[in-house]
Amino acid sequence: MTRIVCAQLAPRLGDLAGNQALTVAAVRRAADGGARVVVLPELATSGYVFETSEQARRVAVTPEHPLFARWASAARGAVVVGGFCELGADGHLYNSAAVVDRTGVLAVYRKTHLWDREKTVFTPGRDQPPVVRTQAGRIGVLICYDLEFPEMPRSMVLRGADLIAAPVNWPLVPRPAGERAPEIVLAMAAARANRVFVACCDRSGVERGVRWTEGTAVISHEGWVLGEPDADGVAAADIDLELARDKSLTAHADLLADRRPEMYSALTSATVHTGTVPHACAWSPRSR
Amino acid sequence: MTRIVCAQLAPRLGDLAGNQALTVAAVRRAADGGARVVVLPELATSGYVFETSEQARRVAVTPEHPLFARWASAARGAVVVGGFCELGADGHLYNSAAVVDRTGVLAVYRKTHLWDREKTVFTPGRDQPPVVRTQAGRIGVLICYDLEFPEMPRSMVLRGADLIAAPVNWPLVPRPAGERAPEIVLAMAAARANRVFVACCDRSGVERGVRWTEGTAVISHEGWVLGEPDADGVAAADIDLELARDKSLTAHADLLADRRPEMYSALTSATVHTGTVPHACAWSPRSR
């Protein structure tokens, strides 16, 4: 079994040193508790609600920054997936996540789908999200809004992910009484539709008037929530990642083998027919 | 506002005449109640749990069968989407759905993703699911297991659907206390991820030992359940289908415009990397 821990934190906007201490302490506590994978929130080193790109630039770091070695050291053999505000070698800012283990930074992912005003601060990533072979398993990385595009978890699973680790910052939105947060519904569906484990690490508290959902969850390959935050914001679950390798549902049904890729061409076309729809597949007795 | 009604029924296996009467009466009741769209279960004319393809063939019909004119007549101007066991001109059996209005059969859809033992009876469809312009709106049709492939609702929305009407037969499966049926979770996620209305019509009762979920639901473009079955199995909701045309979430976010189709090529590739994963996106300081 592999212990997955999400550490739901409240980073302070613009406080790189304080957030480094906060995240390192969270990684250490998770490792003390037996975590093999530790997921931190999106932009955990910087906070989220920047009003200008200059504010973000002040706390942006490169993957060479010593904080990643501190995560690795605190993790004592576990894998850490955490969000940070990246300064690229090209001078652009990216909303990124690092995958770190004792050997260093294994991969950096730059968020593909930027949410709302992030577009005024960050440059979208141009590379496929990584599926990283780690000692704890094959970990795919997505960030927040990426998860709301069903193409993304599906692509990660087609590329071999057993676990999707997703640093997120989910602003609280209204929902009907008794329902889970909508982002959790989407994550549950992504897990079940792909038989993949999903670990979403949200943040807590309020920042510049934005209240966060505190929706952190570790979700099974069948789409059920296994771990939710305790009073300290720690969501943990012990899972058998090998279960994600078997996509069969019955003797005759298999989630990946049953796909019909030749039917999905609309997904990779740049054309969207929301304005006018060609008269599709109209049936008449004469046409048969 | 457009009234959508799903009529959750218990068809009798192999009883074409009885199921015709049952479905016609349900359509009439829905129309009496003001329905503009009526959704019936999967294989509503035939029942589901065939042990052999011969059993299915005995109740298979072509789209010229008079039962569709009876649906149209009972609907009095509404659009009916209902599942039936189709005998193709090619002699094959299909798990199909007909879209019917007062002008006749507008479209027939043959299920793309056959579930489990359906593969021993039916031939999978080869044509894109229809998005039909009707007097009630643009209706896309999927059948049951199709909905569990996120590619399908997404494709329908890219092709202009405002409402996905889905005849289903959901065998009851275990779920944790307090959770919705997993198929509903997937349908809610499909609705929200695409800002599309979804109307799933399940069946009721037990057939050859298979208990059905009775999970019928009309789901909003925000992913929330608006209508669930009453004591008569009728799930209804009055919705403004125009809301599905606007995919914007904020001034800077739009569910379709924010897509990155150039990043989704894995979805239409026939290659699946579940066995071995290329070392993806490994990052090292030297590579930058």
Coordinates of C-alpha atoms in Angstrom, one line a residue:
Chain A
M1 CA 0.0 0.0 0.0
T2 CA 1.1 3.5 -0.7
R3 CA 0.2 6.3 1.6
I4 CA -0.9 9.5 -0.2
V5 CA -1.1 12.7 1.8
C6 CA -2.4 16.0 0.7
A7 CA -1.4 18.9 2.9
Q8 CA -4.1 21.6 2.7
L9 CA -2.3 24.8 3.8
A10 CA -2.9 28.5 3.9
P11 CA 0.1 30.1 2.2
R12 CA 0.6 33.9 2.7
L13 CA 0.5 36.0 -0.4
G14 CA 4.0 37.2 -1.4
D15 CA 5.8 35.6 1.6
L16 CA 8.2 33.2 0.0
A17 CA 10.3 32.6 3.1
G18 CA 7.2 31.9 5.3
N19 CA 5.6 29.7 2.7
Q20 CA 8.9 27.7 2.3
A21 CA 8.9 27.1 6.1
L22 CA 5.1 26.2 6.0
T23 CA 5.5 23.7 3.1
V24 CA 8.7 22.1 4.4
A25 CA 7.0 21.6 7.8
A26 CA 4.0 20.1 6.1
V27 CA 6.1 17.7 4.0
R28 CA 8.0 16.7 7.1
R29 CA 4.8 15.9 9.1
A30 CA 3.5 13.9 6.2
A31 CA 6.7 11.9 5.9
D32 CA 6.6 11.3 9.6
G33 CA 3.2 9.9 9.1
G34 CA 4.4 7.4 6.5
A35 CA 3.5 9.3 3.3
R36 CA 5.1 8.0 0.1
V37 CA 3.5 10.8 -1.9
V38 CA 2.9 14.3 -0.6
V39 CA 0.7 16.8 -2.6
L40 CA 0.8 20.5 -1.8
P41 CA -1.5 23.2 -3.1
E42 CA -1.2 25.2 -6.3
L43 CA 1.1 28.2 -5.9
A44 CA 2.0 27.0 -2.4
T45 CA 5.2 29.1 -2.3
S46 CA 3.6 32.3 -3.4
G47 CA -0.1 32.6 -2.7
Y48 CA -2.6 33.1 -5.5
V49 CA -4.5 36.4 -5.7
F50 CA -1.9 38.6 -7.4
E51 CA -3.2 41.9 -8.6
T52 CA -0.3 42.5 -11.0
S53 CA 2.3 40.3 -12.7
E54 CA 5.0 42.3 -10.8
Q55 CA 3.6 41.0 -7.5
A56 CA 4.0 37.5 -8.8
R57 CA 7.5 38.1 -10.3
R58 CA 8.7 39.2 -6.8
V59 CA 8.1 35.7 -5.5
A60 CA 8.8 33.7 -8.6
V61 CA 11.6 31.1 -8.4
T62 CA 13.4 28.8 -10.8
P63 CA 13.5 25.0 -10.3
E64 CA 17.1 25.5 -9.1
H65 CA 15.8 27.4 -6.0
P66 CA 17.0 25.7 -2.8
L67 CA 13.4 25.3 -1.5
F68 CA 13.0 22.2 -3.7
A69 CA 16.0 20.6 -2.0
R70 CA 14.4 21.3 1.3
W71 CA 11.2 19.7 0.2
A72 CA 13.2 16.6 -0.9
S73 CA 15.1 16.5 2.4
A74 CA 11.9 16.8 4.5
A75 CA 10.2 14.1 2.4
R76 CA 12.9 11.5 3.3
G77 CA 12.2 9.3 0.3
A78 CA 8.7 10.4 -0.4
V79 CA 7.7 12.1 -3.6
V80 CA 6.5 15.7 -3.3
V81 CA 4.2 17.3 -5.9
G82 CA 3.7 21.0 -5.1
G83 CA 2.7 24.2 -6.9
F84 CA 5.0 27.1 -7.2
C85 CA 5.3 30.4 -9.1
E86 CA 7.9 29.8 -11.7
L87 CA 10.2 32.2 -13.4
G88 CA 11.1 30.7 -16.7
A89 CA 14.5 31.0 -18.3
D90 CA 12.5 32.9 -21.0
G91 CA 11.6 35.5 -18.4
H92 CA 7.9 34.5 -18.4
L93 CA 6.0 33.5 -15.3
Y94 CA 4.4 30.1 -15.1
N95 CA 1.8 28.6 -12.7
S96 CA 3.9 25.4 -12.3
A97 CA 4.2 22.3 -10.2
A98 CA 7.4 20.5 -9.3
V99 CA 7.8 16.7 -8.8
V100 CA 10.6 16.2 -6.3
D101 CA 12.2 13.2 -4.7
R102 CA 15.5 12.6 -2.9
T103 CA 17.3 12.8 -6.3
G104 CA 16.1 16.3 -6.9
V105 CA 13.5 17.9 -9.2
L106 CA 12.2 15.1 -11.4
A107 CA 9.8 17.2 -13.5
V108 CA 8.3 20.6 -13.8
Y109 CA 4.8 21.0 -15.2
R110 CA 3.5 24.4 -16.4
K111 CA -0.3 24.7 -16.1
T112 CA -1.9 24.3 -19.5
H113 CA -5.4 25.8 -18.9
L114 CA -5.0 29.1 -17.1
W115 CA -8.1 30.2 -15.1
D116 CA -9.6 33.6 -15.5
R117 CA -7.3 36.4 -14.4
E118 CA -4.3 34.0 -14.3
K119 CA -4.1 34.9 -18.0
T120 CA -3.0 38.4 -17.1
V121 CA -0.1 37.1 -15.0
F122 CA 1.1 33.7 -16.3
T123 CA 2.0 32.2 -19.7
P124 CA 0.3 28.9 -20.4
G125 CA 2.4 25.8 -20.6
R126 CA 3.2 24.3 -24.0
D127 CA 4.4 20.8 -23.0
Q128 CA 2.4 17.8 -22.2
P129 CA 1.8 17.3 -18.5
P130 CA 4.4 14.8 -17.1
V131 CA 3.7 11.2 -16.2
V132 CA 6.7 10.5 -13.9
R133 CA 7.9 7.1 -13.0
T134 CA 8.7 7.5 -9.3
Q135 CA 9.6 5.0 -6.5
A136 CA 6.0 5.5 -5.4
G137 CA 4.4 4.8 -8.8
R138 CA 3.6 6.5 -12.0
I139 CA 2.4 10.0 -11.2
G140 CA 0.7 12.4 -13.6
V141 CA 0.5 16.0 -12.7
L142 CA -2.3 18.5 -13.4
I143 CA -3.1 21.9 -11.9
C144 CA -6.5 23.0 -10.8
Y145 CA -8.6 24.1 -13.9
D146 CA -6.8 21.5 -16.0
L147 CA -8.9 18.9 -14.2
E148 CA -12.1 20.4 -15.6
F149 CA -11.0 19.4 -19.1
P150 CA -11.9 15.7 -19.3
E151 CA -9.3 15.5 -22.1
M152 CA -6.5 16.0 -19.5
P153 CA -7.0 13.1 -17.0
R154 CA -7.8 10.8 -19.9
S155 CA -4.6 11.7 -21.7
M156 CA -2.6 11.1 -18.6
V157 CA -4.1 7.7 -18.2
L158 CA -3.5 6.9 -21.8
R159 CA 0.1 7.8 -21.1
G160 CA 0.3 5.5 -18.1
A161 CA -0.5 7.4 -15.0
D162 CA -1.7 5.4 -11.9
L163 CA -2.2 8.5 -9.8
I164 CA -3.0 12.1 -10.8
A165 CA -1.6 14.5 -8.3
A166 CA -3.3 17.9 -8.7
P167 CA -2.3 21.0 -6.7
V168 CA -5.4 23.2 -6.8
N169 CA -6.7 26.5 -5.5
W170 CA -10.5 26.2 -5.7
P171 CA -12.4 29.5 -4.9
L172 CA -15.6 28.6 -3.0
V173 CA -18.6 28.7 -5.3
P174 CA -22.3 28.1 -4.4
R175 CA -23.7 24.5 -4.6
P176 CA -26.9 22.9 -3.7
A177 CA -27.3 21.6 -0.1
G178 CA -26.0 18.1 0.3
E179 CA -23.8 18.2 -2.8
R180 CA -20.1 17.9 -2.9
A181 CA -18.1 20.8 -4.4
P182 CA -18.4 20.8 -8.1
E183 CA -14.7 20.4 -8.6
I184 CA -14.8 17.3 -6.5
V185 CA -17.6 15.9 -8.6
L186 CA -15.4 16.4 -11.7
A187 CA -12.4 14.8 -10.0
M188 CA -14.5 11.8 -8.9
A189 CA -15.8 11.4 -12.5
A190 CA -12.3 11.7 -13.8
A191 CA -11.1 9.0 -11.4
R192 CA -13.9 6.6 -12.2
A193 CA -14.0 7.2 -16.0
N194 CA -10.3 6.3 -16.1
R195 CA -9.8 4.0 -13.1
V196 CA -7.1 6.2 -11.9
F197 CA -6.4 7.5 -8.4
V198 CA -6.7 11.3 -8.0
A199 CA -5.2 13.4 -5.2
C200 CA -6.3 17.0 -5.2
C201 CA -4.7 19.4 -2.7
D202 CA -6.6 22.6 -2.2
R203 CA -5.8 25.4 0.2
S204 CA -7.6 26.8 3.2
G205 CA -8.7 30.2 4.5
V206 CA -9.3 33.4 2.8
E207 CA -6.9 35.5 0.6
R208 CA -7.8 39.0 -0.5
G209 CA -11.5 38.2 -0.1
V210 CA -11.3 34.9 -1.9
R211 CA -12.5 32.1 0.3
W212 CA -11.2 28.7 -0.7
T213 CA -13.3 25.5 -0.9
E214 CA -11.0 23.5 1.3
G215 CA -12.0 20.6 -1.0
T216 CA -8.9 18.5 -0.7
A217 CA -9.6 14.9 -1.4
V218 CA -7.9 11.6 -2.2
I219 CA -10.1 9.7 -4.6
S220 CA -10.1 6.0 -5.4
H221 CA -9.9 4.5 -8.9
E222 CA -13.6 3.8 -8.6
G223 CA -14.3 7.5 -8.0
W224 CA -15.0 7.5 -4.3
V225 CA -13.5 9.9 -1.8
L226 CA -11.1 8.0 0.5
G227 CA -9.5 10.8 2.3
E228 CA -10.7 14.3 3.3
P229 CA -8.9 16.9 5.4
D230 CA -8.7 16.5 9.2
A231 CA -8.6 19.4 11.6
D232 CA -5.0 20.0 10.6
G233 CA -5.8 20.0 6.9
V234 CA -4.2 16.6 6.3
A235 CA -6.1 14.3 3.9
A236 CA -4.6 10.8 3.8
A237 CA -5.3 7.4 2.2
D238 CA -3.5 4.2 1.9
I239 CA -4.0 2.9 -1.6
D240 CA -2.8 0.1 -3.9
L241 CA -1.7 2.0 -7.0
E242 CA -1.5 -1.3 -8.9
L243 CA -5.3 -1.4 -9.0
A244 CA -5.1 1.5 -11.5
R245 CA -3.3 -0.8 -14.0
D246 CA -6.4 -3.0 -14.6
K247 CA -9.0 -1.2 -16.7
S248 CA -11.4 -4.1 -17.0
L249 CA -14.8 -3.7 -15.5
T250 CA -16.2 -7.1 -16.4
A251 CA -15.1 -10.1 -18.5
H252 CA -16.4 -8.2 -21.5
A253 CA -15.8 -4.5 -20.6
D254 CA -12.6 -2.6 -20.4
L255 CA -12.5 1.2 -20.0
L256 CA -9.6 1.7 -22.4
A257 CA -10.1 -1.2 -24.8
D258 CA -13.7 -0.1 -25.2
R259 CA -12.7 3.3 -26.4
R260 CA -13.4 4.2 -30.1
P261 CA -10.7 6.7 -30.9
E262 CA -11.7 6.9 -34.5
M263 CA -15.0 8.4 -33.3
Y264 CA -13.3 11.2 -31.3
S265 CA -11.9 13.4 -34.0
A266 CA -13.9 16.4 -32.9
L267 CA -11.8 16.6 -29.8
T268 CA -8.6 17.5 -31.6
S269 CA -10.1 19.7 -34.2
A270 CA -9.8 23.5 -33.8
T271 CA -13.3 23.9 -35.2
V272 CA -16.2 24.4 -32.8
H273 CA -19.7 24.4 -34.1
T274 CA -21.5 26.3 -31.4
G275 CA -22.8 28.9 -33.7
T276 CA -24.3 26.8 -36.4
V277 CA -24.8 23.1 -36.5
P278 CA -24.7 21.2 -39.7
H279 CA -27.8 19.1 -40.0
A280 CA -26.3 15.9 -38.5
C281 CA -27.3 12.4 -39.2
A282 CA -30.9 13.2 -40.1
W283 CA -32.6 10.0 -40.9
S284 CA -35.1 9.3 -43.4
P285 CA -36.6 6.0 -44.7
R286 CA -35.3 6.9 -48.2
S287 CA -31.7 7.2 -47.1
R288 CA -31.5 3.6 -46.0
Chain B
M1 CA -38.6 27.3 -20.8
T2 CA -38.6 23.8 -22.2
R3 CA -40.1 21.0 -20.1
I4 CA -37.9 17.9 -20.2
V5 CA -39.5 14.7 -19.0
C6 CA -37.8 11.3 -18.5
A7 CA -40.2 8.4 -18.2
Q8 CA -38.6 5.7 -16.0
L9 CA -40.4 2.5 -17.0
A10 CA -40.2 -1.2 -16.5
P11 CA -40.4 -2.8 -20.0
R12 CA -41.1 -6.5 -20.1
L13 CA -38.4 -8.6 -21.8
G14 CA -39.5 -9.8 -25.2
D15 CA -43.0 -8.2 -25.0
L16 CA -43.0 -5.8 -28.0
A17 CA -46.7 -5.2 -28.0
G18 CA -46.9 -4.6 -24.2
N19 CA -43.8 -2.3 -24.3
Q20 CA -45.3 -0.4 -27.2
A21 CA -48.4 0.3 -25.1
L22 CA -46.3 1.1 -22.1
T23 CA -44.1 3.6 -23.9
V24 CA -47.0 5.2 -25.9
A25 CA -48.9 5.8 -22.6
A26 CA -45.9 7.3 -21.0
V27 CA -45.3 9.6 -23.9
R28 CA -48.9 10.7 -23.8
R29 CA -48.8 11.4 -20.1
A30 CA -45.6 13.4 -20.5
A31 CA -47.2 15.4 -23.3
D32 CA -50.3 16.0 -21.2
G33 CA -48.0 17.4 -18.6
G34 CA -46.5 19.9 -21.0
A35 CA -43.3 18.0 -22.0
R36 CA -41.4 19.3 -25.1
V37 CA -38.9 16.6 -24.9
V38 CA -39.6 13.0 -23.7
V39 CA -36.8 10.6 -22.9
L40 CA -37.5 6.9 -22.6
P41 CA -35.1 4.2 -21.4
E42 CA -32.6 2.2 -23.4
L43 CA -34.1 -0.8 -25.2
A44 CA -37.5 0.4 -24.0
T45 CA -39.4 -1.7 -26.6
S46 CA -37.6 -4.9 -26.0
G47 CA -36.2 -5.2 -22.5
Y48 CA -32.5 -5.7 -21.9
V49 CA -31.3 -9.0 -20.4
F50 CA -31.2 -11.2 -23.6
E51 CA -29.5 -14.5 -23.2
T52 CA -29.1 -15.0 -26.9
S53 CA -29.1 -12.8 -30.0
E54 CA -32.1 -14.9 -31.2
Q55 CA -34.1 -13.6 -28.3
A56 CA -33.3 -10.0 -29.3
R57 CA -33.9 -10.7 -33.0
R58 CA -37.5 -11.7 -32.2
V59 CA -38.3 -8.2 -30.9
A60 CA -36.1 -6.2 -33.2
V61 CA -37.7 -3.6 -35.4
T62 CA -36.7 -1.3 -38.1
P63 CA -37.2 2.5 -37.9
E64 CA -40.2 2.0 -40.3
H65 CA -42.1 0.1 -37.6
P66 CA -45.4 1.8 -36.7
L67 CA -44.6 2.1 -33.1
F68 CA -42.5 5.3 -33.9
A69 CA -45.6 6.9 -35.5
R70 CA -47.5 6.1 -32.3
W71 CA -44.8 7.7 -30.2
A72 CA -45.0 10.8 -32.5
S73 CA -48.8 10.9 -32.3
A74 CA -48.8 10.5 -28.5
A75 CA -46.2 13.2 -28.2
R76 CA -48.4 15.9 -29.9
G77 CA -45.5 18.1 -31.0
A78 CA -42.9 17.1 -28.4
V79 CA -39.7 15.3 -29.4
V80 CA -39.3 11.7 -28.2
V81 CA -35.9 10.1 -27.7
G82 CA -36.3 6.4 -26.9
G83 CA -34.2 3.3 -27.0
F84 CA -35.2 0.3 -29.2
C85 CA -33.7 -3.0 -30.4
E86 CA -33.0 -2.3 -34.1
L87 CA -32.9 -4.7 -36.9
G88 CA -30.6 -3.2 -39.5
A89 CA -31.1 -3.4 -43.2
D90 CA -27.7 -5.3 -43.1
G91 CA -29.4 -8.0 -40.9
H92 CA -27.4 -7.0 -37.8
L93 CA -28.9 -6.0 -34.5
Y94 CA -28.2 -2.6 -33.0
N95 CA -28.8 -1.1 -29.5
S96 CA -30.4 2.0 -30.9
A97 CA -32.3 5.2 -30.0
A98 CA -34.8 7.0 -32.2
V99 CA -35.4 10.7 -32.2
V100 CA -39.0 11.2 -33.3
D101 CA -41.3 14.2 -33.7
R102 CA -44.5 14.9 -35.5
T103 CA -42.8 14.7 -38.8
G104 CA -41.5 11.2 -38.1
V105 CA -38.2 9.6 -37.3
L106 CA -35.6 12.4 -37.4
A107 CA -32.6 10.3 -36.5
V108 CA -31.5 6.9 -35.4
Y109 CA -28.4 6.5 -33.3
R110 CA -26.7 3.1 -32.9
K111 CA -24.8 2.8 -29.6
T112 CA -21.1 3.3 -30.1
H113 CA -19.8 1.7 -26.8
L114 CA -21.4 -1.6 -26.1
W115 CA -21.4 -2.7 -22.5
D116 CA -20.3 -6.1 -21.4
R117 CA -22.4 -8.9 -22.9
E118 CA -24.2 -6.6 -25.3
K119 CA -21.2 -7.4 -27.5
T120 CA -22.5 -10.9 -27.9
V121 CA -25.9 -9.6 -29.2
F122 CA -25.4 -6.2 -30.9
T123 CA -23.1 -4.7 -33.5
P124 CA -21.6 -1.4 -32.4
G125 CA -22.6 1.8 -34.3
R126 CA -20.2 3.2 -36.8
D127 CA -21.7 6.7 -37.2
Q128 CA -21.3 9.8 -35.0
P129 CA -24.1 10.2 -32.6
P130 CA -26.6 12.7 -33.9
V131 CA -27.0 16.3 -32.8
V132 CA -30.5 16.9 -34.1
R133 CA -32.1 20.4 -34.6
T134 CA -35.6 20.0 -33.2
Q135 CA -38.3 22.4 -32.4
A136 CA -37.4 22.0 -28.8
G137 CA -33.6 22.6 -29.3
R138 CA -30.5 20.9 -30.4
I139 CA -30.5 17.5 -29.0
G140 CA -27.6 15.1 -28.9
V141 CA -28.2 11.4 -28.3
L142 CA -26.0 9.0 -26.3
I143 CA -26.9 5.6 -24.9
C144 CA -25.9 4.4 -21.4
Y145 CA -22.2 3.3 -21.4
D146 CA -21.4 6.0 -24.0
L147 CA -21.8 8.6 -21.3
E148 CA -18.9 7.0 -19.3
F149 CA -16.5 8.0 -22.1
P150 CA -15.9 11.7 -21.5
E151 CA -15.0 12.0 -25.2
M152 CA -18.6 11.5 -26.1
P153 CA -20.5 14.3 -24.3
R154 CA -17.6 16.6 -25.2
S155 CA -17.9 15.8 -28.9
M156 CA -21.6 16.4 -28.9
V157 CA -21.1 19.8 -27.4
L158 CA -18.4 20.7 -29.8
R159 CA -21.0 19.7 -32.5
G160 CA -23.6 22.0 -31.0
A161 CA -25.8 20.0 -28.6
D162 CA -27.7 22.0 -26.0
L163 CA -29.2 18.9 -24.4
I164 CA -27.9 15.4 -24.3
A165 CA -30.7 12.9 -24.1
A166 CA -29.5 9.5 -22.9
P167 CA -31.7 6.4 -22.8
V168 CA -29.9 4.2 -20.2
N169 CA -30.3 0.9 -18.4
W170 CA -28.1 1.1 -15.3
P171 CA -27.6 -2.1 -13.3
L172 CA -27.5 -1.3 -9.7
V173 CA -23.9 -1.3 -8.3
P174 CA -22.6 -0.8 -4.8
R175 CA -21.8 2.7 -3.7
P176 CA -20.8 4.3 -0.4
A177 CA -23.5 5.6 1.9
G178 CA -24.6 9.1 1.0
E179 CA -23.2 9.1 -2.5
R180 CA -25.1 9.4 -5.7
A181 CA -25.0 6.5 -8.2
P182 CA -21.7 6.6 -10.0
E183 CA -23.3 6.9 -13.4
I184 CA -25.0 10.1 -12.1
V185 CA -21.7 11.5 -10.9
L186 CA -20.3 11.0 -14.4
A187 CA -23.4 12.6 -15.9
M188 CA -23.2 15.6 -13.6
A189 CA -19.5 16.0 -14.4
A190 CA -20.3 15.7 -18.2
A191 CA -22.9 18.4 -17.8
R192 CA -20.7 20.8 -15.8
A193 CA -17.6 20.3 -17.9
N194 CA -19.5 21.1 -21.0
R195 CA -22.2 23.4 -19.8
V196 CA -24.8 21.2 -21.4
F197 CA -28.1 19.9 -20.1
V198 CA -28.2 16.1 -19.6
A199 CA -31.4 14.0 -19.3
C200 CA -30.8 10.3 -18.5
C201 CA -33.7 8.0 -18.5
D202 CA -33.1 4.8 -16.6
R203 CA -35.5 1.9 -16.1
S204 CA -37.1 0.5 -12.9
G205 CA -37.6 -2.9 -11.3
V206 CA -35.7 -6.2 -11.8
E207 CA -35.2 -8.2 -15.0
R208 CA -33.8 -11.7 -14.8
G209 CA -32.2 -10.9 -11.5
V210 CA -30.7 -7.6 -12.6
R211 CA -31.9 -4.8 -10.4
W212 CA -31.8 -1.4 -12.0
T213 CA -30.5 1.8 -10.4
E214 CA -33.6 3.8 -11.1
G215 CA -31.2 6.7 -11.4
T216 CA -33.2 8.8 -13.9
A217 CA -32.2 12.5 -13.7
V218 CA -32.5 15.8 -15.5
I219 CA -29.2 17.6 -14.9
S220 CA -28.5 21.4 -15.3
H221 CA -25.8 22.9 -17.4
E222 CA -24.0 23.5 -14.1
G223 CA -24.1 19.9 -13.2
W224 CA -26.8 19.8 -10.6
V225 CA -29.7 17.4 -10.5
L226 CA -32.9 19.3 -11.3
G227 CA -35.4 16.5 -11.7
E228 CA -35.6 13.0 -10.2
P229 CA -38.3 10.4 -10.5
D230 CA -41.5 10.8 -8.6
A231 CA -43.6 7.8 -7.5
D232 CA -44.7 7.2 -11.0
G233 CA -41.1 7.3 -12.4
V234 CA -41.5 10.7 -14.0
A235 CA -38.5 13.0 -13.7
A236 CA -39.3 16.5 -15.0
A237 CA -37.5 19.9 -15.2
D238 CA -38.3 23.2 -16.9
I239 CA -35.1 24.5 -18.4
D240 CA -33.8 27.3 -20.6
L241 CA -31.8 25.5 -23.2
E242 CA -30.3 28.7 -24.4
L243 CA -28.2 28.8 -21.3
A244 CA -26.2 25.9 -22.8
R245 CA -25.1 28.2 -25.6
D246 CA -23.0 30.4 -23.4
K247 CA -19.8 28.6 -22.4
S248 CA -18.2 31.6 -20.5
L249 CA -17.6 31.1 -16.8
T250 CA -16.1 34.6 -16.1
A251 CA -14.9 37.5 -18.1
H252 CA -11.7 35.7 -18.8
A253 CA -12.7 32.0 -18.8
D254 CA -14.7 30.0 -21.3
L255 CA -15.0 26.2 -21.3
L256 CA -14.6 25.8 -25.0
A257 CA -12.4 28.7 -25.8
D258 CA -10.0 27.6 -23.1
R259 CA -9.5 24.2 -24.6
R260 CA -6.1 23.4 -26.0
P261 CA -6.9 20.9 -28.8
E262 CA -3.3 20.7 -29.8
M263 CA -2.5 19.1 -26.5
Y264 CA -5.1 16.3 -26.8
S265 CA -3.6 14.2 -29.5
A266 CA -3.4 11.1 -27.2
L267 CA -7.2 10.9 -27.4
T268 CA -7.4 10.1 -31.0
S269 CA -4.4 7.9 -31.2
A270 CA -4.9 4.1 -31.2
T271 CA -1.8 3.7 -29.1
V272 CA -2.2 3.1 -25.3
H273 CA 0.8 3.2 -23.1
T274 CA -0.5 1.3 -20.1
G275 CA 2.2 -1.3 -20.2
T276 CA 5.3 0.8 -20.5
V277 CA 5.6 4.5 -20.1
P278 CA 8.3 6.5 -21.9
H279 CA 10.2 8.6 -19.4
A280 CA 8.1 11.7 -19.9
C281 CA 9.2 15.3 -19.4
A282 CA 11.9 14.4 -16.9
W283 CA 13.4 17.6 -15.8
S284 CA 17.0 18.3 -15.0
P285 CA 18.9 21.5 -14.5
R286 CA 21.1 20.7 -17.5
S287 CA 18.1 20.5 -19.9
R288 CA 17.1 24.1 -19.4

